[in-house]
Amino acid sequence: MLSEKLPLKLLAMTSTILIKNGVVIDTEPEPVVLGRVDVRVDGSRITEVGPGLPAEPGAEVIDATGALVLPGFVDTHRHTWQAGIRAVAPDIDFRGYMRRIITELAPNHRPRDLYAGNLAGALECLDSGVTTLLDWSHAQFSPEHTGEAVRALRASGIRAVFGYCYGGEPGGLAAETRRVRETHFGAPGLVTMALAALGPEIVGEERALEEWRLAAELGLPVTAHLGGHGSESAARGLAFLEENGLLATPTTFVHALYYTDEQLKRIAATGATASVSPVDEMNLGIGYPTTGRLRAAGIPTGLSADTVVCSPGDMFSQMRTAHLLERGRPDGAGLGFTTRDALRMATFEGAQVVGLGEVVGSLRPGKQADLQLLRTDRLGMASAHDPIAAVVLNADTGCVDTVMVGGRVVKRGGQLLHHDLPVVLAALAETAEAVVVM
């Protein structure tokens, strides 16, 4: 049983782990219930998935009886630094969000507030089964802010893509982005870098041209809010990107709500990806999520919590909302969308969106061992006939028993292992008091 486990310290340090007796769900190429099979982890990688795997001498065994074993979730777009201003603006629209959060509250964040928010936000992800995060970080007001944001991601133990959005004085984008890459991302590790571009629909074409060309020069993917500001803006921005050949650089379209089907096919032809934030897109009045249309066009599409100022921060809520809204489209247009589609978006497809489809997102042997165990010994999960449906429709953060990133156990028995949570929460409370001005 899950409660009868080996010591946490041993599990956290072991180089070989065998997960036995769980019901295993894989997600590549499509979600499938493999049944009661075992998963072997050697070092940082999954090496074998199958029935009755023997425990090698010295291996630690996790008895997953009463649990579902599946890949960790992937959040494809999250403003992680906003953990200290959770629920500060639950009922405003997008313009109100820009005014209250970006104009008023963001500049109040000191470098240490970026650290507190990013650390707490990343640990919140791990606690809820999110093992990979695209941190869309647009509170980069100084080199110190950037350093603390990256330091917090590394300290958390999560796998992350740091989406750097330059926030300094005009004219400094290229030099500072190069400095960030050279200073913080010179060696391989769990945290890598992307360029979080403001793009042609927010800051105009001259800045956007510099952003994409710089990303191409530095070999960085681009993540940008594109297509969420109305049909004319979406068409004009897409035409600009196409005319300048900018979509040769891997690009993720965030909030791609207002493109026609023909425009989506053009985007798909470039190899671009998309990120959907189903709760925020509805709550902020940005638009109705285009989940099914994006995927029908052949665009790999992931899910995103976006911001906890007005959205839940867990992937269970995002999967449920995406499933509900897609199936609720007028005239039954989305009834082909299934719980399996929602889970794929939250795992393997999300990994493709952030450029890590060959690294994480499924249990394929050779991939990094980023996975989670969900408890089923509770009334809300008991006797589920379809384990995938149970993950999407019934599970919540309280079901997340064990989480592993790169073969390292970061949560066990429902508890995060490597951080003093009272200290983390105290720092976040200090940030919340310091930055919120009524």
PDB file of C-alpha atoms in Angstrom, residues 6 8-18 41-44 58-62 404 406-409:
ATOM      1  CA  LEU A   6      10.515   2.941   2.357  1.00  0.00           C
ATOM      2  CA  LEU A   8      11.821   9.165   2.158  1.00  0.00           C
ATOM      3  CA  LYS A   9      15.547   9.872   2.308  1.00  0.00           C
ATOM      4  CA  LEU A  10      16.410   6.565   0.644  1.00  0.00           C
ATOM      5  CA  LEU A  11      13.835   7.056  -2.103  1.00  0.00           C
ATOM      6  CA  ALA A  12      15.081  10.568  -2.829  1.00  0.00           C
ATOM      7  CA  MET A  13      18.708   9.400  -3.193  1.00  0.00           C
ATOM      8  CA  THR A  14      18.348   6.074  -4.994  1.00  0.00           C
ATOM      9  CA  SER A  15      19.724   5.547  -8.524  1.00  0.00           C
ATOM     10  CA  THR A  16      17.375   2.664  -9.405  1.00  0.00           C
ATOM     11  CA  ILE A  17      13.672   2.677  -8.576  1.00  0.00           C
ATOM     12  CA  LEU A  18      11.058   0.077  -9.452  1.00  0.00           C
ATOM     13  CA  VAL A  41      13.789   4.001 -13.482  1.00  0.00           C
ATOM     14  CA  ASP A  42      17.585   3.918 -13.732  1.00  0.00           C
ATOM     15  CA  GLY A  43      19.210   7.190 -12.805  1.00  0.00           C
ATOM     16  CA  SER A  44      17.208   9.948 -14.440  1.00  0.00           C
ATOM     17  CA  GLY A  58      20.000  -2.548  -4.492  1.00  0.00           C
ATOM     18  CA  ALA A  59      16.939  -1.132  -6.242  1.00  0.00           C
ATOM     19  CA  GLU A  60      14.343   0.687  -4.183  1.00  0.00           C
ATOM     20  CA  VAL A  61      10.768  -0.474  -4.709  1.00  0.00           C
ATOM     21  CA  ILE A  62       7.771   1.834  -4.627  1.00  0.00           C
ATOM     22  CA  MET A 404       9.348  12.390  -9.622  1.00  0.00           C
ATOM     23  CA  GLY A 406      14.396  13.215 -13.674  1.00  0.00           C
ATOM     24  CA  GLY A 407      14.343  10.158 -11.412  1.00  0.00           C
ATOM     25  CA  ARG A 408      14.446  12.267  -8.241  1.00  0.00           C
ATOM     26  CA  VAL A 409      11.490  11.897  -5.896  1.00  0.00           C
TER      27      VAL A 409
END
